Tab-separated table of C-alpha atoms and ligand atoms in Angstrom:
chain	number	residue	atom	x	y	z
A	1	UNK	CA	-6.368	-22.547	17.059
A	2	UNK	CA	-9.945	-21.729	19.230
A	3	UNK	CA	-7.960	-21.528	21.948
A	4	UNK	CA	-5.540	-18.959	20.831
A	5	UNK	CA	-8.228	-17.095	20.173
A	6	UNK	CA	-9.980	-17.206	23.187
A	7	UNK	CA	-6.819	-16.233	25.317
A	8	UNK	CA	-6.396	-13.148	22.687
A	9	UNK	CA	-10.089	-12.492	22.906
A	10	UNK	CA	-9.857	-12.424	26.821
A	11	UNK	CA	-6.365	-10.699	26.812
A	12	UNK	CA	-7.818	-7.783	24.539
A	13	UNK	CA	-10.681	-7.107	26.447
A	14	UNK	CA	-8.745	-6.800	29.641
A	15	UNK	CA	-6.551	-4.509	28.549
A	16	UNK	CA	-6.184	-1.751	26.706
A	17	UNK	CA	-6.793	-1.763	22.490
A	18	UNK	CA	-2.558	-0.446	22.410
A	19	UNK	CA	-1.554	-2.807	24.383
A	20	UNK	CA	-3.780	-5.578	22.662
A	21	UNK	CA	-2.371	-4.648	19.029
A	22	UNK	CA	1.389	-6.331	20.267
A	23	UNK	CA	-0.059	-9.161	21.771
A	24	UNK	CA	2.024	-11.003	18.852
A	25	UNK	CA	4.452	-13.675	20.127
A	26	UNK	CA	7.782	-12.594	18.413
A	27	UNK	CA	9.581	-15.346	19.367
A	28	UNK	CA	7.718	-17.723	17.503
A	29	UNK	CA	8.593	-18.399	13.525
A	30	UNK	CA	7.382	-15.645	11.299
A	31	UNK	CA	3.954	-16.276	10.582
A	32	UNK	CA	2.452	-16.524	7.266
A	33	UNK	CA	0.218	-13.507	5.704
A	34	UNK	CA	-2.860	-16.397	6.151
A	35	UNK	CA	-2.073	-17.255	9.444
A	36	UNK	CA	-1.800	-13.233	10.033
A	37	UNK	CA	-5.276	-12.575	8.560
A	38	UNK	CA	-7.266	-15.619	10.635
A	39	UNK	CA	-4.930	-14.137	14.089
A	40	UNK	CA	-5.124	-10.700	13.774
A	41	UNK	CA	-8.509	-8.469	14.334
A	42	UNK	CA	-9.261	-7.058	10.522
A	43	UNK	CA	-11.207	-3.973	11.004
A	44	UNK	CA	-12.334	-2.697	7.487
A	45	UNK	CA	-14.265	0.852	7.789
A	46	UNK	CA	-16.455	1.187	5.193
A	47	UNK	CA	-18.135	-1.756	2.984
A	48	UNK	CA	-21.198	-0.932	1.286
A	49	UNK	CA	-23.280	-4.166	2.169
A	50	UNK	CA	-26.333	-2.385	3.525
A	51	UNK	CA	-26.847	-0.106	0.511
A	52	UNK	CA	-26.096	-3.070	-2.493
A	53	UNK	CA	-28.839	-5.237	-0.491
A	54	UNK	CA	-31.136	-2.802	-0.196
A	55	UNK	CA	-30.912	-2.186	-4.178
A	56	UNK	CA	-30.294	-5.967	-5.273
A	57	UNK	CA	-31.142	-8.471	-2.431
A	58	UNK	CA	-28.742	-11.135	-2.062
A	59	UNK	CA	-28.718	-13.666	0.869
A	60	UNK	CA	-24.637	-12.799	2.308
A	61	UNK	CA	-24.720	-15.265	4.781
A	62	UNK	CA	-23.417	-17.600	2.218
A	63	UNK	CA	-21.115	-17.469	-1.182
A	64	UNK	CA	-23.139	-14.913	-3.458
A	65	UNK	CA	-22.224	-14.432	-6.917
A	66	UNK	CA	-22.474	-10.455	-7.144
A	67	UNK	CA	-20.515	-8.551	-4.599
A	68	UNK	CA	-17.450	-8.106	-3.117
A	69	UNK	CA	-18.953	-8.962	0.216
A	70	UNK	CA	-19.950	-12.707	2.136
A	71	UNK	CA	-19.966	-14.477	5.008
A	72	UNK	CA	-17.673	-17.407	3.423
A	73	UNK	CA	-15.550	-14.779	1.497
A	74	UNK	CA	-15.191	-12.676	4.714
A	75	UNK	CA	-14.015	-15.832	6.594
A	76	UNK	CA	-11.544	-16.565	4.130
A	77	UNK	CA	-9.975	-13.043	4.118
A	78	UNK	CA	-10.280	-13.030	7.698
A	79	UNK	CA	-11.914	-9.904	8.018
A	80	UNK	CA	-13.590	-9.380	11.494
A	81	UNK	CA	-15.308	-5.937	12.283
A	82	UNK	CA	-16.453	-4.048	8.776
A	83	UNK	CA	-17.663	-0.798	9.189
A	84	UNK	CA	-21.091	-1.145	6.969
A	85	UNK	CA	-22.103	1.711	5.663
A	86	UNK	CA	-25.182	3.114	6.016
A	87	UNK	CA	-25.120	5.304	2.458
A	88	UNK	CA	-27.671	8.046	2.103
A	89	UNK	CA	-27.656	9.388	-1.403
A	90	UNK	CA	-26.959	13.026	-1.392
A	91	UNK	CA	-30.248	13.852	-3.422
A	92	UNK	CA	-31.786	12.866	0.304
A	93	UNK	CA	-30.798	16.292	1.509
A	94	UNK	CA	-33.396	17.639	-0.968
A	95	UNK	CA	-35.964	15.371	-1.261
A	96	UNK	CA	-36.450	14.266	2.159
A	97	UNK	CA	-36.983	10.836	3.528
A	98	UNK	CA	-32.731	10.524	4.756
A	99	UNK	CA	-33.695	9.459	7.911
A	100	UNK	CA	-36.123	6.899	6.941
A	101	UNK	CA	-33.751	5.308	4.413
A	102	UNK	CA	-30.929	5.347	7.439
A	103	UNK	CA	-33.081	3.253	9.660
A	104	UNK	CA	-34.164	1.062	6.882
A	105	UNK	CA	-30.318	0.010	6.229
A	106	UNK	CA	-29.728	-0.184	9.961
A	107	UNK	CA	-32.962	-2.575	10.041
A	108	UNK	CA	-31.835	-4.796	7.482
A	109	UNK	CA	-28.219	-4.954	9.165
A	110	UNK	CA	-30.430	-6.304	12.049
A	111	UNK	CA	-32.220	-8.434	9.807
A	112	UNK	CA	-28.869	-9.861	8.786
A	113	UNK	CA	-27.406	-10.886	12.307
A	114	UNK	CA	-31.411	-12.620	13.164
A	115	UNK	CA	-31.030	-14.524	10.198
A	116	UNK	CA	-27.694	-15.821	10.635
A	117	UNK	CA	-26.502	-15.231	14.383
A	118	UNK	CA	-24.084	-17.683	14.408
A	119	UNK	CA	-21.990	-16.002	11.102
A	120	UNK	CA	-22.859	-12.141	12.675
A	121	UNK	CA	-23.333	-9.598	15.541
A	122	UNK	CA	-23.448	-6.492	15.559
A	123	UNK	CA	-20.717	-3.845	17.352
A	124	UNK	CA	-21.412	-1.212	19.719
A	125	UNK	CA	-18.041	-0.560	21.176
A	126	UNK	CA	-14.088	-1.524	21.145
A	127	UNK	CA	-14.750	-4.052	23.568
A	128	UNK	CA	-17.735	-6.060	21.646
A	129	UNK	CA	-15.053	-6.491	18.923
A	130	UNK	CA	-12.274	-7.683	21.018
A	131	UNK	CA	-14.831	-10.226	22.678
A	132	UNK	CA	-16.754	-11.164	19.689
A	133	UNK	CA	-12.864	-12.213	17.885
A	134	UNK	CA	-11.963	-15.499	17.526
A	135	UNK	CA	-16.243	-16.963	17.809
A	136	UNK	CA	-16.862	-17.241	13.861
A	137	UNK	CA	-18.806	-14.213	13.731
A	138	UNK	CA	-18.387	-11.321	12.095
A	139	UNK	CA	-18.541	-8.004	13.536
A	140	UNK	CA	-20.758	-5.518	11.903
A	141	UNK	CA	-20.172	-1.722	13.206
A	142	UNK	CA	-21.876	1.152	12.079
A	143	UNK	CA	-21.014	4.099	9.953
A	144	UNK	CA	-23.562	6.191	8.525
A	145	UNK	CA	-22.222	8.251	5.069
A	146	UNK	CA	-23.701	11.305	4.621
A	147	UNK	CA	-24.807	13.097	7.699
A	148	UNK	CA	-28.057	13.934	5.847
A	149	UNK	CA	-30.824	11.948	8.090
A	150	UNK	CA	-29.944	14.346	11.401
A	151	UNK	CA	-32.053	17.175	9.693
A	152	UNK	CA	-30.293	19.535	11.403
A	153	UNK	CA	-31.690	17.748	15.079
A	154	UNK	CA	-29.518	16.892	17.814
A	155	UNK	CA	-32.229	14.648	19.407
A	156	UNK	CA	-31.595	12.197	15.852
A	157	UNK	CA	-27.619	11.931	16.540
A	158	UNK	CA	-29.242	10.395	19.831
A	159	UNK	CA	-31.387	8.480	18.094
A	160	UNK	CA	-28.822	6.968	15.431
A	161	UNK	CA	-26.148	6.601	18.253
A	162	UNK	CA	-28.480	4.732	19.971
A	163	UNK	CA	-29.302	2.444	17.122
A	164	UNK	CA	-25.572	1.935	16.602
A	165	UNK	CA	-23.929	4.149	14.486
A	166	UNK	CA	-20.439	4.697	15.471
A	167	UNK	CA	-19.571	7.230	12.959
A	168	UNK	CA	-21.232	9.785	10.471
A	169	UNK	CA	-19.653	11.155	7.423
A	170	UNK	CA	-20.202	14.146	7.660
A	171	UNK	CA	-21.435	14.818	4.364
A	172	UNK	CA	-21.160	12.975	0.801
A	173	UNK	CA	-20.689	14.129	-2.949
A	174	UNK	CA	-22.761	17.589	-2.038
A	175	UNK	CA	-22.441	20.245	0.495
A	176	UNK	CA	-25.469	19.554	3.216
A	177	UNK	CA	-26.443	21.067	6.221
A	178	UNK	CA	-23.616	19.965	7.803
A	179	UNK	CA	-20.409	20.539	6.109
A	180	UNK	CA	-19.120	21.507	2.144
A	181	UNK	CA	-18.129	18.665	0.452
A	182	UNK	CA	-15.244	17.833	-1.656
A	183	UNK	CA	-16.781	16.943	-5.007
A	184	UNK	CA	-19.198	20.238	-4.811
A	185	UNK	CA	-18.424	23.088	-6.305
A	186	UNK	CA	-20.852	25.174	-4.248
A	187	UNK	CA	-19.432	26.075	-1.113
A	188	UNK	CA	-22.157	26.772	0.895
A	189	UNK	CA	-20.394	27.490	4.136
A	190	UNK	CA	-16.501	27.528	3.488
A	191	UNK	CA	-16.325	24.462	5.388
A	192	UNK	CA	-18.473	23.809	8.717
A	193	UNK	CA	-21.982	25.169	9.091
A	194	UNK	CA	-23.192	26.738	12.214
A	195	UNK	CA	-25.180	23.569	13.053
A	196	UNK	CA	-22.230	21.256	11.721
A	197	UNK	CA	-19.750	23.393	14.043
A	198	UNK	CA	-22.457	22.112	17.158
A	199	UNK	CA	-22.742	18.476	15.699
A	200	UNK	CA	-19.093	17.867	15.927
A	201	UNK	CA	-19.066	18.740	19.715
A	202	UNK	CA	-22.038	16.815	20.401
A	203	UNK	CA	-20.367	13.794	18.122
A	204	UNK	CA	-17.454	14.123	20.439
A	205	UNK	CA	-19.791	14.127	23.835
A	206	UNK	CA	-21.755	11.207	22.548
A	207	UNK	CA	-19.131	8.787	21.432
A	208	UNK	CA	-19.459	9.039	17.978
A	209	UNK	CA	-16.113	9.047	15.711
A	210	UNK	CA	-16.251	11.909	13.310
A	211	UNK	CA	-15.177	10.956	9.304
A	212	UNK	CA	-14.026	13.744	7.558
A	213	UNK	CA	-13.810	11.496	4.333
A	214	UNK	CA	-15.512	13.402	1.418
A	215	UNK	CA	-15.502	16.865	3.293
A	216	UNK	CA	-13.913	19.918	1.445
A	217	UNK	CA	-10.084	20.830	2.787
A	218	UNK	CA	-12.000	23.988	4.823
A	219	UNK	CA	-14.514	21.804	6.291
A	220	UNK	CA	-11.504	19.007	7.743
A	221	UNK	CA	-9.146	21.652	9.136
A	222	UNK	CA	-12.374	22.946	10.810
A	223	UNK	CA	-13.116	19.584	12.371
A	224	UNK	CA	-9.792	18.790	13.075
A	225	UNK	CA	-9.079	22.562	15.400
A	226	UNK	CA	-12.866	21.718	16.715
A	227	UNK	CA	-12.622	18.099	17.637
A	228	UNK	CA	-11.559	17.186	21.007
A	229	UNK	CA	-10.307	13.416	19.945
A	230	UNK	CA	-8.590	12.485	17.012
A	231	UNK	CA	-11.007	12.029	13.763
A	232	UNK	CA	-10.998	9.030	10.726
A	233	UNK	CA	-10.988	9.321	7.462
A	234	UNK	CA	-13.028	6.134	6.920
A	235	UNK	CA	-12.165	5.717	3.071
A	236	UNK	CA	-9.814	8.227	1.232
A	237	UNK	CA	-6.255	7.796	-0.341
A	238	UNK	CA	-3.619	10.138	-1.070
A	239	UNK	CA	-3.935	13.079	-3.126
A	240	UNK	CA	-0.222	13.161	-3.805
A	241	UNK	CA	-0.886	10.368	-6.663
A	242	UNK	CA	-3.770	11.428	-7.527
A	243	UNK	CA	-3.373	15.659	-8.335
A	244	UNK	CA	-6.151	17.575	-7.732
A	245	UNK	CA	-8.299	15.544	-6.446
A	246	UNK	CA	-9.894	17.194	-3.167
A	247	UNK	CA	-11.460	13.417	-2.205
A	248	UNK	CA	-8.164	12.595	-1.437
A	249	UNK	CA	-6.153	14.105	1.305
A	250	UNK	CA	-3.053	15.887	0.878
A	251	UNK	CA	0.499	15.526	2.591
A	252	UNK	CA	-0.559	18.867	4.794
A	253	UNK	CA	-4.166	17.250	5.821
A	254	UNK	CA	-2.071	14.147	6.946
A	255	UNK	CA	0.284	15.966	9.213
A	256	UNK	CA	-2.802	17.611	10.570
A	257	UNK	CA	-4.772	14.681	10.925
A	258	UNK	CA	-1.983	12.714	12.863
A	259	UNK	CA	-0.772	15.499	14.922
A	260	UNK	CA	-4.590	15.128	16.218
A	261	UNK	CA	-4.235	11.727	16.416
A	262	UNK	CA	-6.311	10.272	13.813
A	263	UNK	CA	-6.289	7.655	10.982
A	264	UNK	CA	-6.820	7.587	7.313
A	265	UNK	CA	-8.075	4.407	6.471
A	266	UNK	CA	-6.956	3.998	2.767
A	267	UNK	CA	-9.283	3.478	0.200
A	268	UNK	CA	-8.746	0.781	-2.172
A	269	UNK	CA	-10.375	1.787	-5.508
A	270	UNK	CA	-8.327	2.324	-8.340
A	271	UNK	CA	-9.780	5.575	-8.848
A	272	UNK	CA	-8.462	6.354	-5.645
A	273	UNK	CA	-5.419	5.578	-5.822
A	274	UNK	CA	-3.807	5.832	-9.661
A	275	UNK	CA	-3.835	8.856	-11.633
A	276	UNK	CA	-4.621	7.118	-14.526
A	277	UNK	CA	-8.019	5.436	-12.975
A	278	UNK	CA	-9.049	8.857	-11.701
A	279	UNK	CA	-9.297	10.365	-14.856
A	280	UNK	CA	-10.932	7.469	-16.907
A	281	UNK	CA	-14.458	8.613	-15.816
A	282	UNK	CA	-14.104	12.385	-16.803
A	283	UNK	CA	-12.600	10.722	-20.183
A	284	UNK	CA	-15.675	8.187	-20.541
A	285	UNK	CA	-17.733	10.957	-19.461
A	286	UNK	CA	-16.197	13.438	-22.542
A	287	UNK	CA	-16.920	10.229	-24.898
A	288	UNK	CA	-20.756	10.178	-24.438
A	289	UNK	CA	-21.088	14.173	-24.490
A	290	UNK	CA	-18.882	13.861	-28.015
A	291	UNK	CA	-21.131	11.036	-29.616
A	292	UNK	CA	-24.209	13.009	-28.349
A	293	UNK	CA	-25.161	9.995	-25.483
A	294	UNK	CA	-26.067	9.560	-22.487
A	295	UNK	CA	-23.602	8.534	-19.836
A	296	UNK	CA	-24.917	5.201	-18.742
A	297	UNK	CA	-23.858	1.142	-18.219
A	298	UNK	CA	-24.666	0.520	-21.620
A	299	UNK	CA	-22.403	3.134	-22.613
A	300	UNK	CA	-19.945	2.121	-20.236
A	301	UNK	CA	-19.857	-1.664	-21.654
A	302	UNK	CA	-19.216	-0.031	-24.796
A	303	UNK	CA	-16.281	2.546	-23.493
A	304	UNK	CA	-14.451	-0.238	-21.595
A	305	UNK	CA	-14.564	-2.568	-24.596
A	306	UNK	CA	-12.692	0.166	-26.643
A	307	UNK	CA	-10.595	1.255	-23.196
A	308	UNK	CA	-10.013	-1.100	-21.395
A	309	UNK	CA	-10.431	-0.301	-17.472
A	310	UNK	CA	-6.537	0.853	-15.645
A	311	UNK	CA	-6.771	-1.363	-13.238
A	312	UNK	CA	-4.398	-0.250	-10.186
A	313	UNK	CA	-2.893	-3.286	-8.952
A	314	UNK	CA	-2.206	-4.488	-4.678
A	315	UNK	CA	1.511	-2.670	-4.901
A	316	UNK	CA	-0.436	1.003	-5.928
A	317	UNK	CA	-2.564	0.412	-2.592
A	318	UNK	CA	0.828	-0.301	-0.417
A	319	UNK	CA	2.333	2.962	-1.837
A	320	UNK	CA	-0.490	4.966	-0.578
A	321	UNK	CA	0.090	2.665	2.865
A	322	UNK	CA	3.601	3.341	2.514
A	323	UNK	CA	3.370	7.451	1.856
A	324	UNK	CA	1.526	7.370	5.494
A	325	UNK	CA	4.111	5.728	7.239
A	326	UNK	CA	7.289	8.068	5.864
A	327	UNK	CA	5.097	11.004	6.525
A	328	UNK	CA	4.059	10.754	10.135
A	329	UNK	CA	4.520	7.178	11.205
A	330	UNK	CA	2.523	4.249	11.356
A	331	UNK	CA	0.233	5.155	13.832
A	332	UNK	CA	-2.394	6.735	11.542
A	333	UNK	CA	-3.137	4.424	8.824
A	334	UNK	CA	-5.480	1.633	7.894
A	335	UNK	CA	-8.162	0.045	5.529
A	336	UNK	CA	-11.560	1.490	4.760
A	337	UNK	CA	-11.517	-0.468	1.215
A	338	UNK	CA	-14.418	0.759	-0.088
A	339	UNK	CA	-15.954	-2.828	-1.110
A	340	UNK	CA	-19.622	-3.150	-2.678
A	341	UNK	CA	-19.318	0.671	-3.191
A	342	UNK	CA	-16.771	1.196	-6.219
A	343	UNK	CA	-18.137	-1.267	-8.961
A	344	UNK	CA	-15.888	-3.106	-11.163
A	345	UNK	CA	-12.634	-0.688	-10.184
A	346	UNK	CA	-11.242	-2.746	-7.559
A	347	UNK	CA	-7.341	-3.406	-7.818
A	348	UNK	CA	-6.001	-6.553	-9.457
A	349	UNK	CA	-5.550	-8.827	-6.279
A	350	UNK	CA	-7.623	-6.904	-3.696
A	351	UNK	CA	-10.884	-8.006	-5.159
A	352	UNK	CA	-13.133	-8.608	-2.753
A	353	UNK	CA	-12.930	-9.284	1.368
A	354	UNK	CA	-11.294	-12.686	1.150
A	355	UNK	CA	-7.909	-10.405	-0.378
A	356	UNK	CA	-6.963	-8.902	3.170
A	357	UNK	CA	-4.407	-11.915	2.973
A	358	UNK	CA	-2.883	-10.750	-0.269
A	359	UNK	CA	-2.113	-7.130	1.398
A	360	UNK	CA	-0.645	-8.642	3.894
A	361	UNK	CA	1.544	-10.515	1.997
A	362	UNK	CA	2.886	-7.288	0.398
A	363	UNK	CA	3.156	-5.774	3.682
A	364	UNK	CA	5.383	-8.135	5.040
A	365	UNK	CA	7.375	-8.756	1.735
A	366	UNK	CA	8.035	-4.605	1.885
A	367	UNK	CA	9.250	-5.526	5.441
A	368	UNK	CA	6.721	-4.671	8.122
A	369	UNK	CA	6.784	-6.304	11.513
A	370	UNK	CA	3.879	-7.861	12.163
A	371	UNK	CA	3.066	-5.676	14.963
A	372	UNK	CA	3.300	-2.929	12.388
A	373	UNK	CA	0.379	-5.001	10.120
A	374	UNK	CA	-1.362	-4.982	13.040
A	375	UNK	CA	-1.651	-1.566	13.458
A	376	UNK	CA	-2.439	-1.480	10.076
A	377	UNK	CA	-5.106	-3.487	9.860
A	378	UNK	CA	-6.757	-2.375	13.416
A	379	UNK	CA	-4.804	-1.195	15.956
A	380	UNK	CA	-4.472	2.077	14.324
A	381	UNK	CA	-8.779	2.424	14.209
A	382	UNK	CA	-9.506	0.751	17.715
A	383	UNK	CA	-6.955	2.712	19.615
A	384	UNK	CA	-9.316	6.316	17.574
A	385	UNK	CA	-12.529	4.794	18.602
A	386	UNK	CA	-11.469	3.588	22.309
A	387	UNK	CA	-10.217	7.232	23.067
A	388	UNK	CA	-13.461	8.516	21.283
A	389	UNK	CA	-15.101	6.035	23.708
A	390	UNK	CA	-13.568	7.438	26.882
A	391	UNK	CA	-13.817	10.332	25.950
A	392	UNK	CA	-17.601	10.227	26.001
A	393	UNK	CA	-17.720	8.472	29.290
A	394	UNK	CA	-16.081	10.931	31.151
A	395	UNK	CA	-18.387	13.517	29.270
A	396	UNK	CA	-21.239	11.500	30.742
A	397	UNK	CA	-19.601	11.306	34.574
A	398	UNK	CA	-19.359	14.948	34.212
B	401	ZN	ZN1	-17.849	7.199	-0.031
């Protein structure tokens, strides 16, 4: 089994991430969704690890009890490269003190691979996680959500790139200096600021991917016409089954973000994805203003007892998968699942990381080649991040 790996490991990096996502051996007998998960490069864009340990400690190298998120969990899903989020609350953008909190949770991912270097290493590039496939460790790439701690400088993109980051968000549930988002009412700039019109460019000279999850509709088909390589959505589902809701992206915003060659990496939580979920907060929310209370976990305990939770379920998250694919092929979809950042909303079987196995399994039982789950679950993202890559490096060469 090593040595499979190795020879993939060494075959990825010497070629290119397209060519790498077919390295399957179609001759053989079909493989099983296991096998598929331990062989196959998992690339999850955004877990919340950095933000839940940096609230409520927990040592991740081994089982924990809280979480959706371990090393022995993430082994046994067969996850490789998670995109861990480094979360700045949108209240930073008033208070101050975003950029500090950014290289906090960057420090502690750090703190993370010193403490346990032979379960993690961090990812710069493409290439570090082709080579660092197949050696036990995990992967841990960079995403920063909410483009908050650049404070409007173009010397701290440097400084964040430099420190890892491989994407920002470019902003979160309020409209910052940067660009409107979708949950805010307020639209302070109809989409793009001046200064977030400049940071895109500079994101695309750099070599940073640019996530237009939780953006408002004006501020994506901004970045999209701006961008010069395809963009992510790191974590968002389909508004299509889920009305309304501008989180989500619509069939239009799909076409758009595939015709510039992107990838919406789907976002697992139920609220996300079901109709039903997505409205159970507004009707919890109604509940407390009726009985005159105030809208916290104790009140929640109480409001699921009476309601129970709508759990979505692993077949909701393979329509959303599915939806992609009719639309505009299977080039532009993936997993960003969301983990250690929804609380207890997570879809029955897709739990936690050690459940890539169990989409996989529904994959192939809806009849997708295994070259197609590979796509899925990273082709799709590497092939966006190597062209962001080179796109960069010839930037650089002039
Ligand atoms: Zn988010």
């Amino acid at each position: 089994m090593q040595l499979r790996f190795r020879r993939l490991a060494l075959l990825c990096s010497a070629a290119l991430v397209t060519a790498c996502a077919s390295t399957t051996d179609n001759t053989a007998t079909p493989r099983t969704a296991q096998q598929i998960a331990q062989q196959t490069i998992i690339v999850d864009t955004h877990i919340d690890v950095p933000y839940r340990l940096h609230k409520d400690w927990e040592d991740v190298t081994i089982a924990t009890k809280r979480g959706e998120f371990d090393y022995p969990r993430a082994q046994a899903g067969g996850l490789n490269a998670p995109f861990m989020s480094i979360y700045i609350p949108a209240s930073y953008e008033r208070s101050g003190g975003g950029y500090q909190l950014a290289n906090h949770l960057i420090d502690g991912m750090e703190a993370l691979v010193g403490r346990a270097p032979d379960k993690f290493a961090m990812a710069y590039s493409t290439d570090d996680v082709l080579a660092q496939f197949g050696t036990g460790k995990v992967s841990l790439a960079l995403g920063m959500e909410n483009g908050t701690p650049i404070a409007g400088k173009l010397e701290n993109l440097q400084h964040f790139y430099q420190r890892g980051i491989r994407y920002i968000t470019l902003s979160h549930s309020e409209s910052n200096h940067i660009a409107d988002s979708s949950y805010d009412l307020r639209r302070r700039w109809n989409g793009l600021s001046p200064f977030g019109k400049e940071l895109v460019v500079a994101m695309n000279n750099i070599g940073m991917m640019i996530d237009i999850s939780h953006v408002s509709d004006d501020a994506f088909y901004q970045t999209v016409a701006l961008s010069k390589v395809p963009v992510i959505a790191s974590h968002s589902s389909l508004r299509s089954y889920t009305p309304g809701f501008e989180r989500n992206m619509d069939d239009n915003m799909i076409k758009a973000l595939a015709k510039n060659g992107g990838v919406v990496q789907i976002n697992f939580g139920s609220s996300f994805v079901t109709q039903m979920a997505n409205q159970y907060g507004a009707l919890r929310k109604a509940a407390a203003k009726q009985a005159g209370v105030a809208d916290d976990d104790a009140f929640e305990t109480e409001f699921r007892k009476k309601h129970p939770y709508p759990f979505a379920t692993l077949d909701t998250v393979l329509d959303h998968i599915d939806h992609v694919v009719k639309l505009v092929g299977i080039d532009y979809v993936g997993i960003g699942s969301d983990y250690d950042g929804v609380g207890d909303s997570l879809p029955v079987g897709l739990k936690d990381v050690a459940s890539y196995p169990n989409l996989i399994d529904g994959l192939l039982k809806r009849g997708y080649s295994e070259a197609d789950i590979e796509k899925i679950l990273s082709g799709n993202l590497l092939r966006v991040w190597r062209t962001v890559e080179q796109y960069a490096a010839q930037y650089k060469a002039g």
